Short mmCIF file of C-alpha atoms (C1' of nucleotides) in Angstrom, two decimals:
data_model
loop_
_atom_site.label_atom_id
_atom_site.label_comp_id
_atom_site.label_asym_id
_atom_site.label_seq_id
_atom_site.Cartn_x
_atom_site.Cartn_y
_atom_site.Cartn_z
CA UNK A 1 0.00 0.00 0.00
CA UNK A 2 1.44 3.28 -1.15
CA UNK A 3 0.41 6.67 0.33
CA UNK A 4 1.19 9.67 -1.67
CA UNK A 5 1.86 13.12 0.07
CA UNK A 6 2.21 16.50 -1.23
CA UNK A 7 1.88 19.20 0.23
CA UNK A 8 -0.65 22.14 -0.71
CA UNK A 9 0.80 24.98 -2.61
CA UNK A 10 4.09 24.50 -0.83
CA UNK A 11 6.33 27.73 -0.92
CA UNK A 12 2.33 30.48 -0.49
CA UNK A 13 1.76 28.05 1.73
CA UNK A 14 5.37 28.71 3.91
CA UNK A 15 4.82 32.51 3.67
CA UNK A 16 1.58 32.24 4.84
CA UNK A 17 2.39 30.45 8.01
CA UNK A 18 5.62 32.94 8.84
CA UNK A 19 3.32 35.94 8.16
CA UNK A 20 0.04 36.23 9.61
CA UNK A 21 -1.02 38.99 7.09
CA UNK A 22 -0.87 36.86 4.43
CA UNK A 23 -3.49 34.52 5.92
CA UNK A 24 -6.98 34.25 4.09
CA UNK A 25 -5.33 36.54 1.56
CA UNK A 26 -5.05 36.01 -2.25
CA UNK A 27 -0.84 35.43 -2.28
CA UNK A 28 1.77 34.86 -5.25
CA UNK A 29 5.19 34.07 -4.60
CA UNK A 30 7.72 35.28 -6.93
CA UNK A 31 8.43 38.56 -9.09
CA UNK A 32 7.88 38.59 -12.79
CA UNK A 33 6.91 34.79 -12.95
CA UNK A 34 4.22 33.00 -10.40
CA UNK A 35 6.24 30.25 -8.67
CA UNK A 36 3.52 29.66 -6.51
CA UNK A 37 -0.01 30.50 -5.80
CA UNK A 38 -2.29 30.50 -2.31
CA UNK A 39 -6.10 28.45 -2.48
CA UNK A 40 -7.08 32.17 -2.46
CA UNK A 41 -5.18 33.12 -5.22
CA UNK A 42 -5.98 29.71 -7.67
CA UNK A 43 -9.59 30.77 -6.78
CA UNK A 44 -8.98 33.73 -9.04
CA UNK A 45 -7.21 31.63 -11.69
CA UNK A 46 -3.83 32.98 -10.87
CA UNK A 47 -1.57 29.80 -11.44
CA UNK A 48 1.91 28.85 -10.95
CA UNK A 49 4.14 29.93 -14.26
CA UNK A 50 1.99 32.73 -15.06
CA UNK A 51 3.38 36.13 -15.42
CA UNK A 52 2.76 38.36 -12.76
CA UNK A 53 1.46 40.78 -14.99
CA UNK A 54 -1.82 38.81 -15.32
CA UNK A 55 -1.80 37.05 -12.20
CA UNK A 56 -2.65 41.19 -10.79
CA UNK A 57 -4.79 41.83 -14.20
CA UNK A 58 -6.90 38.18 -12.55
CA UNK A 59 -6.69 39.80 -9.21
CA UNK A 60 -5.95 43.03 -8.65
CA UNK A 61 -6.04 42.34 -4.56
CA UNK A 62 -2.62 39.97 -5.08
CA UNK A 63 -0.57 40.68 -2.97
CA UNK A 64 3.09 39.28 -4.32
CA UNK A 65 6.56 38.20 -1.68
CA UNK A 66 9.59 37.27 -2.71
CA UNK A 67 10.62 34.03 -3.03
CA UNK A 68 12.80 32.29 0.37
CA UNK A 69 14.15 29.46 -0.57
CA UNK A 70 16.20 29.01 2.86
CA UNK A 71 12.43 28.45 4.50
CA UNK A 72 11.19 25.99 1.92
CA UNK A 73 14.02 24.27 2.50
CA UNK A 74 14.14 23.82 6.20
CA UNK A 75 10.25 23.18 6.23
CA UNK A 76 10.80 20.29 3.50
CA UNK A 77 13.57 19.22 5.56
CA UNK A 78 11.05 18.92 8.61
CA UNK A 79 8.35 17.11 6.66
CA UNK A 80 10.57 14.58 5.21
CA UNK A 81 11.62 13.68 8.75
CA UNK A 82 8.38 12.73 9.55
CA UNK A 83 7.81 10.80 6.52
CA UNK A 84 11.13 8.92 7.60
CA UNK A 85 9.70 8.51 10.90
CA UNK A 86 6.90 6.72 9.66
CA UNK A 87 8.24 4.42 7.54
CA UNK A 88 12.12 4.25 6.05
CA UNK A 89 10.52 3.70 2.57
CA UNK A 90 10.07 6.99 1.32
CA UNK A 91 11.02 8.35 -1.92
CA UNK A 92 10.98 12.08 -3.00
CA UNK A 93 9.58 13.11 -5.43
CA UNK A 94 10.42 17.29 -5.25
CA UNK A 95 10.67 19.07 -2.56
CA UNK A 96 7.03 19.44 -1.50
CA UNK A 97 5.93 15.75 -2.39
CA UNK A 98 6.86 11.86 -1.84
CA UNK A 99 5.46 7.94 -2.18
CA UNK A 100 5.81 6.37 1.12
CA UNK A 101 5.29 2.31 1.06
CA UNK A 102 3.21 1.75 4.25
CA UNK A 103 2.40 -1.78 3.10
CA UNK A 104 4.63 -3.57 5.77
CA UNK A 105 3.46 -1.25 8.39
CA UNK A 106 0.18 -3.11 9.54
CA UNK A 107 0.96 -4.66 12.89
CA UNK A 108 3.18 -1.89 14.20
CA UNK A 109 1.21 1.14 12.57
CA UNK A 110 -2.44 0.09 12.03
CA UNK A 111 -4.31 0.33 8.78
CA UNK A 112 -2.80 2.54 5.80
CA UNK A 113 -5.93 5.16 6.56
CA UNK A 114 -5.09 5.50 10.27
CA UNK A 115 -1.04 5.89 9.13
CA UNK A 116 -2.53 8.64 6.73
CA UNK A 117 -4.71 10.41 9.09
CA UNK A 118 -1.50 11.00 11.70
CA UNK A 119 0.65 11.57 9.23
CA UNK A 120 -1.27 15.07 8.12
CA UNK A 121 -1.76 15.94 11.75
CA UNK A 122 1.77 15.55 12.65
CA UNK A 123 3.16 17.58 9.57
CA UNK A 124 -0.17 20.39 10.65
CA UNK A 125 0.90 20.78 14.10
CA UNK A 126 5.01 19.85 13.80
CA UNK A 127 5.56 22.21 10.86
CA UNK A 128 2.01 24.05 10.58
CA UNK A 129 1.84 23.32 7.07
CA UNK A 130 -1.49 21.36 4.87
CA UNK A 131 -0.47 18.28 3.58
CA UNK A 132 -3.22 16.48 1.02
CA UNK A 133 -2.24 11.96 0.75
CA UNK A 134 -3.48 10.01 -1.64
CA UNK A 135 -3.82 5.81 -0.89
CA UNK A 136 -4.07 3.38 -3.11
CA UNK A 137 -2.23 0.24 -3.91
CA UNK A 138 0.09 1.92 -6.73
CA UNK A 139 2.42 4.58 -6.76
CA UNK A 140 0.21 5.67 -9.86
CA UNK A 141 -3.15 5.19 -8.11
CA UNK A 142 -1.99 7.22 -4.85
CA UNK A 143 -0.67 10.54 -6.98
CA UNK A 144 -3.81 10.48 -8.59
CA UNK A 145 -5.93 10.39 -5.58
CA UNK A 146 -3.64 13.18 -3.66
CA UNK A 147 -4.31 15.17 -7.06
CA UNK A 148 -8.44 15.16 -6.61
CA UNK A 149 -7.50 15.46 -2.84
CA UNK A 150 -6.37 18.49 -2.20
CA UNK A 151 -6.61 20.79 -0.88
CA UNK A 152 -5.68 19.60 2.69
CA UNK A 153 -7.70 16.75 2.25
CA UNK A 154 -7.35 12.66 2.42
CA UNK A 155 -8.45 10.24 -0.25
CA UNK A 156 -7.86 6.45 0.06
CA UNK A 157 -8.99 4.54 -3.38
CA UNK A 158 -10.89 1.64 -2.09
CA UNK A 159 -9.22 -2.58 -3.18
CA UNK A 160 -11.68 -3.44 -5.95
CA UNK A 161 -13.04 -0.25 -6.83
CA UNK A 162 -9.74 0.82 -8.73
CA UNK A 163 -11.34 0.94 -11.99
CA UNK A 164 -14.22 2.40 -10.77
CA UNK A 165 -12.07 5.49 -9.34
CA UNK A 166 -10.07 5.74 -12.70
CA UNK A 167 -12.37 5.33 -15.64
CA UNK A 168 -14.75 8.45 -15.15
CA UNK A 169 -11.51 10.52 -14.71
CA UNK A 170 -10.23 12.94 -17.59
CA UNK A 171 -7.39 12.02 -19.66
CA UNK A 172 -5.22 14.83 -17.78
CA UNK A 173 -5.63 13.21 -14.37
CA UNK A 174 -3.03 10.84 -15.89
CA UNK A 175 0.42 11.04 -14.42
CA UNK A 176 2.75 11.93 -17.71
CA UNK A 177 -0.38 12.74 -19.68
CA UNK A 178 0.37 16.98 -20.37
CA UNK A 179 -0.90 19.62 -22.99
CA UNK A 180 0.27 17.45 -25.83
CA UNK A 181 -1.19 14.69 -25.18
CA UNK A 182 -4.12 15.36 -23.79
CA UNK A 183 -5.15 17.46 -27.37
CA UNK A 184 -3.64 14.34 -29.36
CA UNK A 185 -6.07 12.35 -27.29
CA UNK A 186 -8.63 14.86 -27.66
CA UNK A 187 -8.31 15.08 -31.22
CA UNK A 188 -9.54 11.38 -31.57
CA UNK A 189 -12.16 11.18 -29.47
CA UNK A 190 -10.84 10.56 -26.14
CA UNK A 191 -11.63 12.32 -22.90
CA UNK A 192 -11.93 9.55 -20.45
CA UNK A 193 -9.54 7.15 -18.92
CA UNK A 194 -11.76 4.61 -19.67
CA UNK A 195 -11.77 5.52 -22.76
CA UNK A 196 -8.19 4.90 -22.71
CA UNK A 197 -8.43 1.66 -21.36
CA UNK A 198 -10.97 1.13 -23.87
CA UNK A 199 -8.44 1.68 -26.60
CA UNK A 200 -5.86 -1.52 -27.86
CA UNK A 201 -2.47 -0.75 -27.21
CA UNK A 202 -1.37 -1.03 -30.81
CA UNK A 203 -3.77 2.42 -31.15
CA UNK A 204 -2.44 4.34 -28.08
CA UNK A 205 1.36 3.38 -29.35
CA UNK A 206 0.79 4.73 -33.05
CA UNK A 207 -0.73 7.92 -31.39
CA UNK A 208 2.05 8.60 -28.83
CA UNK A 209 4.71 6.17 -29.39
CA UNK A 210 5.94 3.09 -27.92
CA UNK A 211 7.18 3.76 -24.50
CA UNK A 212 4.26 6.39 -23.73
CA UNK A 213 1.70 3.96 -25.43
CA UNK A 214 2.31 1.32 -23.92
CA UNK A 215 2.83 3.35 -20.50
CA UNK A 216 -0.29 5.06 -20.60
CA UNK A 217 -1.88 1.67 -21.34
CA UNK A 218 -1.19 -0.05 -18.43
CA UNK A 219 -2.13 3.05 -16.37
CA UNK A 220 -5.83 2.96 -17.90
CA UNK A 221 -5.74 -0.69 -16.75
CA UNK A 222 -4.29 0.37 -13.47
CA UNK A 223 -1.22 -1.79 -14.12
CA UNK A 224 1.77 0.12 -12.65
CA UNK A 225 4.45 -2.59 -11.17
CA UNK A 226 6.78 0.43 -10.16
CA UNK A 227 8.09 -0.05 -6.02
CA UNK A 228 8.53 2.73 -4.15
CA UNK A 229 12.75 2.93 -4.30
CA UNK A 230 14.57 4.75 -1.68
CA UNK A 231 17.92 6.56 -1.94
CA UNK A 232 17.67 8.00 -6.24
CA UNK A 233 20.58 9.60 -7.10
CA UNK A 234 20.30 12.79 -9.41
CA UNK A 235 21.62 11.95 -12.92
CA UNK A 236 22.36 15.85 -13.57
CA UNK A 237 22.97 19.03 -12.26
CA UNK A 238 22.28 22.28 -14.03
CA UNK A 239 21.61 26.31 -13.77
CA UNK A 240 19.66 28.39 -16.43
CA UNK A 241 19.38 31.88 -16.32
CA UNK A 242 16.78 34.37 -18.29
CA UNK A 243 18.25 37.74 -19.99
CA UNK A 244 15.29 39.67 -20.57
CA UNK A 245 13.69 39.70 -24.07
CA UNK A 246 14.13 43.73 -24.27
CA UNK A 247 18.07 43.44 -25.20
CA UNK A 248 17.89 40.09 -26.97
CA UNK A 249 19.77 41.31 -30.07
CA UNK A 250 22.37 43.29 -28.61
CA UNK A 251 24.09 41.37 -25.56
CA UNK A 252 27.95 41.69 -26.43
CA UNK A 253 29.82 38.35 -26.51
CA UNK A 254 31.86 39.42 -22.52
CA UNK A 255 28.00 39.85 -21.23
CA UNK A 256 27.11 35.85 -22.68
CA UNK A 257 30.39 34.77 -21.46
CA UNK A 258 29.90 36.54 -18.08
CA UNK A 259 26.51 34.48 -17.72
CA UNK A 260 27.95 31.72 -18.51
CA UNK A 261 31.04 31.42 -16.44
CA UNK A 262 28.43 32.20 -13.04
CA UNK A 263 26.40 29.45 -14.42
CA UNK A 264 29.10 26.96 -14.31
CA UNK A 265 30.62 28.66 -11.42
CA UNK A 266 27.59 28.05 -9.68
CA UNK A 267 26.59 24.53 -11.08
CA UNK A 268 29.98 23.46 -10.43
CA UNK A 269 30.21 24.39 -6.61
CA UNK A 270 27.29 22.27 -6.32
CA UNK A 271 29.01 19.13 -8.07
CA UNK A 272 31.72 19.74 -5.79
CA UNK A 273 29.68 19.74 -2.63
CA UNK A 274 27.52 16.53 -4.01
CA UNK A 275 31.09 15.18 -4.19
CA UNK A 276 30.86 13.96 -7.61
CA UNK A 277 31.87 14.37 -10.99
CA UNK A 278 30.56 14.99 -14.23
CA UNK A 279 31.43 14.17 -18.08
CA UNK A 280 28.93 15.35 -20.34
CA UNK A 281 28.68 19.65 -20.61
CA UNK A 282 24.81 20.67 -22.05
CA UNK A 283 24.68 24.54 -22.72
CA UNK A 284 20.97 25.58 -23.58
CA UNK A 285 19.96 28.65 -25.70
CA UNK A 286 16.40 29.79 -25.48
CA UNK A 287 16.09 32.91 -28.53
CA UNK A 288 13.84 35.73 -29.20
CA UNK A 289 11.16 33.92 -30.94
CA UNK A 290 11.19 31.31 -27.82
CA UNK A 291 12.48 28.19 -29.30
CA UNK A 292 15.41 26.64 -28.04
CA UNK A 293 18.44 25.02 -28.57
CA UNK A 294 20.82 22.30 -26.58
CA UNK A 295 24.84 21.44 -27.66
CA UNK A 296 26.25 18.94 -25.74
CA UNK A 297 29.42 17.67 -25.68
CA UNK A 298 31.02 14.50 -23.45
CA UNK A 299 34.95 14.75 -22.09
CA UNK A 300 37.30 12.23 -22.43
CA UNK A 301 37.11 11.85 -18.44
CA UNK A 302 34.49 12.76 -15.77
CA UNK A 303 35.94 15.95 -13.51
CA UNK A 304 34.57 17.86 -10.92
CA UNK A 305 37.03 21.05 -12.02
CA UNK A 306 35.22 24.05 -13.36
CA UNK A 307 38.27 24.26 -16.12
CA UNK A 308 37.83 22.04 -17.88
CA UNK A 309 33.98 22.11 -17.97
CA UNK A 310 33.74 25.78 -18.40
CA UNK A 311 36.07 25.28 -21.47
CA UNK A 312 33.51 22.57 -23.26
CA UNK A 313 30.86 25.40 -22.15
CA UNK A 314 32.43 28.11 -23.93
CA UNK A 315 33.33 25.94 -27.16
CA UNK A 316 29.39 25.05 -27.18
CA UNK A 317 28.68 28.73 -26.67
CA UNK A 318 30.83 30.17 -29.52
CA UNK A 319 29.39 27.36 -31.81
CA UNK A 320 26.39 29.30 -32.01
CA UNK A 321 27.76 33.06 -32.25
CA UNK A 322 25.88 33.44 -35.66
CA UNK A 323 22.67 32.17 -34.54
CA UNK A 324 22.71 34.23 -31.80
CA UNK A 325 23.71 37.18 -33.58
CA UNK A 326 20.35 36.70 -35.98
CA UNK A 327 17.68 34.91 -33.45
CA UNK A 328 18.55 37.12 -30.59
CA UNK A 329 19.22 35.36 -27.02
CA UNK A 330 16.81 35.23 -23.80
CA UNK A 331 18.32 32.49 -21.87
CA UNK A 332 21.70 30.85 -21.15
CA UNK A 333 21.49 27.40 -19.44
CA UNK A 334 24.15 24.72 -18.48
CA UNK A 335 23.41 21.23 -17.33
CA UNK A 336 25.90 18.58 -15.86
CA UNK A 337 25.45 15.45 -17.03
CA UNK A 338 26.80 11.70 -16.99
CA UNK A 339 27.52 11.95 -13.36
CA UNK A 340 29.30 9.33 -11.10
CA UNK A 341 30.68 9.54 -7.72
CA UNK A 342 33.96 11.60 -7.16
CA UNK A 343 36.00 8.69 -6.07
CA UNK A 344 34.76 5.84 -8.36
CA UNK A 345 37.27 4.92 -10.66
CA UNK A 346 36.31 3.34 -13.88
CA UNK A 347 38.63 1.15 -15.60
CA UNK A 348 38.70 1.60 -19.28
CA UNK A 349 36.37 0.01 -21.26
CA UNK A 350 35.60 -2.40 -23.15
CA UNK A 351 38.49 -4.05 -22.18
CA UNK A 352 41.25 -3.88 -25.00
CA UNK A 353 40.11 -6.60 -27.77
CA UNK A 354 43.86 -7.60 -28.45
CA UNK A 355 45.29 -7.99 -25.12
CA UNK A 356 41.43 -10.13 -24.28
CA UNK A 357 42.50 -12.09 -27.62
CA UNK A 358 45.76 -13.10 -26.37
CA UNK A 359 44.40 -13.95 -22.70
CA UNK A 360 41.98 -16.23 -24.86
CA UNK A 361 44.71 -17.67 -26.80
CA UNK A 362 46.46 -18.46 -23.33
CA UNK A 363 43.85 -20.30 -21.91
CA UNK A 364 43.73 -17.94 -19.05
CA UNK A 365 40.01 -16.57 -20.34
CA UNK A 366 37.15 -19.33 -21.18
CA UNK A 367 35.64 -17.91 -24.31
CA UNK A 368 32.19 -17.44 -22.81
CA UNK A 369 33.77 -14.57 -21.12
CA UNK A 370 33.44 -11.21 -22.92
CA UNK A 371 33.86 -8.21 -21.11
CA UNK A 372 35.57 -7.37 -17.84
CA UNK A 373 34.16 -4.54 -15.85
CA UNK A 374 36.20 -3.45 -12.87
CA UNK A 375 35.22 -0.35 -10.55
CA UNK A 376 36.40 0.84 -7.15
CA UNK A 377 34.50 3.69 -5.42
CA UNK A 378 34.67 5.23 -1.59
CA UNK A 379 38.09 4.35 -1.33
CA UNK A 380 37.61 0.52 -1.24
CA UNK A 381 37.01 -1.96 -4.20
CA UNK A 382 33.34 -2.03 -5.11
CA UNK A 383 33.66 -4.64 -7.74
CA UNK A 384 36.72 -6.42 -8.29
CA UNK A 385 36.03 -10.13 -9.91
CA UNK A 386 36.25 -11.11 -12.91
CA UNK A 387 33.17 -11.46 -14.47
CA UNK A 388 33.88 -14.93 -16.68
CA UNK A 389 34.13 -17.88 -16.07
CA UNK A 390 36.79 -20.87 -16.97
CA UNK A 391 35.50 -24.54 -16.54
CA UNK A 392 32.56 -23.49 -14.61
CA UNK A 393 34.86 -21.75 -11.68
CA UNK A 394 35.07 -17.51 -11.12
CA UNK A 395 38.48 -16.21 -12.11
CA UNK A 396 40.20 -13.75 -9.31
CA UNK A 397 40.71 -10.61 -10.47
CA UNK A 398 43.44 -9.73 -12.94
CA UNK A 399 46.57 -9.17 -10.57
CA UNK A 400 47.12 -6.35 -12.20
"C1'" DT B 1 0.26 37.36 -21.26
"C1'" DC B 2 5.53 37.69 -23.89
"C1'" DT B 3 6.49 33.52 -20.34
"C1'" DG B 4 11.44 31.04 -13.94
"C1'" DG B 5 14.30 27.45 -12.60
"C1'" DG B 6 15.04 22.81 -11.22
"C1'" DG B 7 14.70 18.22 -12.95
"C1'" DT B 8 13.28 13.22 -15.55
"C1'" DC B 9 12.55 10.20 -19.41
"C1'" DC B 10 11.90 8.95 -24.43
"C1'" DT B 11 12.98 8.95 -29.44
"C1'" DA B 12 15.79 8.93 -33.33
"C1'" DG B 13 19.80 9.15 -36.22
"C1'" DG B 14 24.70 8.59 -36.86
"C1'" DA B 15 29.32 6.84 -35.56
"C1'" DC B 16 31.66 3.01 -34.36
"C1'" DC B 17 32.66 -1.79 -33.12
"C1'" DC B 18 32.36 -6.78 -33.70
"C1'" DT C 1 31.61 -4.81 -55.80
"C1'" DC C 2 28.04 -5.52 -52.85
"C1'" DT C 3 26.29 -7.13 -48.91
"C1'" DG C 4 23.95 -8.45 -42.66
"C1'" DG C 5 22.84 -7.79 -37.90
"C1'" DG C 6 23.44 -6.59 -33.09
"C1'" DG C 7 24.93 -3.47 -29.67
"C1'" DT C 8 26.65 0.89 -27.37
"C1'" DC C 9 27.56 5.69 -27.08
"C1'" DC C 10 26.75 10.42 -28.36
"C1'" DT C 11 23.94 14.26 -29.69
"C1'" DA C 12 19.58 16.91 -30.38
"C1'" DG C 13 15.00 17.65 -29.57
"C1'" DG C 14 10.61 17.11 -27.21
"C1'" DA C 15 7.20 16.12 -23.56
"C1'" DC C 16 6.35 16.26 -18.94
"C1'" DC C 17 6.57 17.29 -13.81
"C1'" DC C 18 6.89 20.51 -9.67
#
DNA sequence: TCTGGGGTCCTAGGACCC
DNA sequence: TCTGGGGTCCTAGGACCC
């Protein structure tokens, strides 16, 4: 049994604890761009994204804070606690939102609905903040019920009635169903999840392809095998920054370059503290007209060092100087990728065909073996046989 | 209404290797 | 001179989520 808990317009809902003004008042957090919006403020139609502009044209009684990260932080902090607290098998999601995998829980804990019900009064009265779960007996199922939750409410999909909960739903209650395909769906006739579930896989791949087809498939059937993992380790790191449409066509080549070497000043600090290490550089463009761009390149060797990863930056960057130059330029962005610890070491692969041929040739290597993979990490050897086999028996490692 | 900043995953083509 | 198939890695773009 999976509980899914998110908590209610996270960062208004922060500012409105710290500040009794705010309370019962329509709030927006963030300048130029909505990064969050109160129940009072959604009841307008101001939404998280928007410009701030229209949020105030929506309703003119906004009233708009700056954004404090350092709080949001802390008060995540305190909320995942208590998720830890009641059960280790918690995985986060973002900062305001997690699965938690209360199906072991039963004799210590009581029933999944009474583990619910204290969890939201703990997080009300520990960190004063709403928090909406969803229950069911998928990860899938559970965000979907937190979703027609909230706010500050509790919603446990009943064993059995599964398909009774899904099928009236709209297509866009769908985890991973968006804009795009919700109007693709649209477009042929399909509003319903059971009208998904209604359609053959075959159909829903040709109309969204074969991973989402056959994803959004098994959802309609409520098929979702995924576990609840603890411990996911981010696969990238990155920074973007906006410039302001007003002097896309004239920003001087030392006013890109200055953006870019904070961005990877910035993004690299971070790598550093995560103490890890990074191989692939992605430097995003966003241009006048809005579209975008990404150039990537991969070093020889994963590094933590900003020199050498500003350097890939900057040869991405000057790649595009013409387009640039004619498009115009609203956004710089750099993203880490193809990250590993900082003290794994990665032997070279695949191992070197002639000097495998000659092992072979030896009779030191049984033929059935064909790579050798060989890693040591945290200072101690992580994996350090062989993997082949000669007669049946595991080689030691190489001495070498 | 001219639109932030942080991520994840999928697709598809080409290079390269065996 | 013309031809196969499988696999991995890299790059670029797109959709989606909070």
């Amino acid at each position: 049994v999976i509980l899914h808990a998110d908590l209610d317009s996270f960062y208004a809902s922060v500012e409105q604890r710290d500040d009794p003004a705010l309370r019962g008042r329509p709030v927006a957090v963030g300048g130029g761009v909505v990064l969050a919006a109160s129940y009072e403020a959604k009841a307008f139609g101001v939404r998280s994204a928007m410009g701030g502009r229209q949020a105030r044209a929506l309703c003119p009684r906004l009233v708009t804070v700056p954004p404090r990260f350092d709080a949001y932080v802390e008060a995540s902090r305190a909320v995942f606690a208590i998720f830890r607290d009641t059960t280790p098998l918690v995985e986060g999601l973002s900062i305001d939102e997690a699965f938690l995998d209360v199906g072991g829980l039963g004799a210590v804990s009581g029933p999944p609905v009474v583990i619910a019900v204290r969890l939201r009064e703990r997080v009300r009265s520990d960190v004063g903040l709403a928090i909406t779960v969803g229950v069911a007996g998928t990860k899938f199922l559970a965000k979907v019920a937190s979703g027609l939750a909230k706010p500050d409410g509790l919603l446990v999909v009943p064993v059995g009635g599964e398909l009774a909960f899904l099928h009236p739903l709209p297509v866009e209650r769908l985890w991973g169903v968006g804009a795009r395909t919700a109007a693709k769906l649209h477009d042929r006739g399909v509003f319903t999840v059971g009208e998904v579930a209604g359609l053959g896989p075959a159909a829903l791949t040709s109309m969204l392809g074969r991973a989402s087809g056959r994803h959004l498939h098994a959802l309609a059937h409520n098929r979702d095998p995924r576990v609840v993992v603890v411990g996911h380790r981010r696969r990238s790191i990155g920074g973007q920054r906006s410039l302001g449409g007003r002097r896309a066509f004239d920003r001087t080549d030392a006013e890109l370059d200055e953006a870019l070497v904070g961005l990877v000043d910035r993004v690299t600090g971070r790598l550093r503290k995560a103490d890890r290490v990074a191989r692939t550089v992605t430097v995003r463009l966003r241009f006048a007209d809005f579209t975008a761009i990404t150039r990537a390149h991969s070093l020889a060797r994963p590094t933590q060092d900003t020199a050498p990863l500003l350097a890939a930056a900057r040869t991405l960057l000057a790649g595009e100087r013409s387009a640039i130059r004619t498009r115009g330029i609203t956004l710089v962005g750099v993203s880490l990728g193809g990250l590993d610890d900082a003290d794994a070491v990665q032997l070279e692969l695949p191992f070197p065909a002639r000097e495998f041929a000659r092992l072979r040739e030896r009779g030191t290597l049984d033929p059935v073996v064909d790579e050798l993979r060989v890693r040591f990490g945290r200072g101690a050897v992580q994996r350090a046989t062989l993997l082949g086999r000669s007669g049946g028996t595991e080689l030691p490692m190489l001495p070498d």
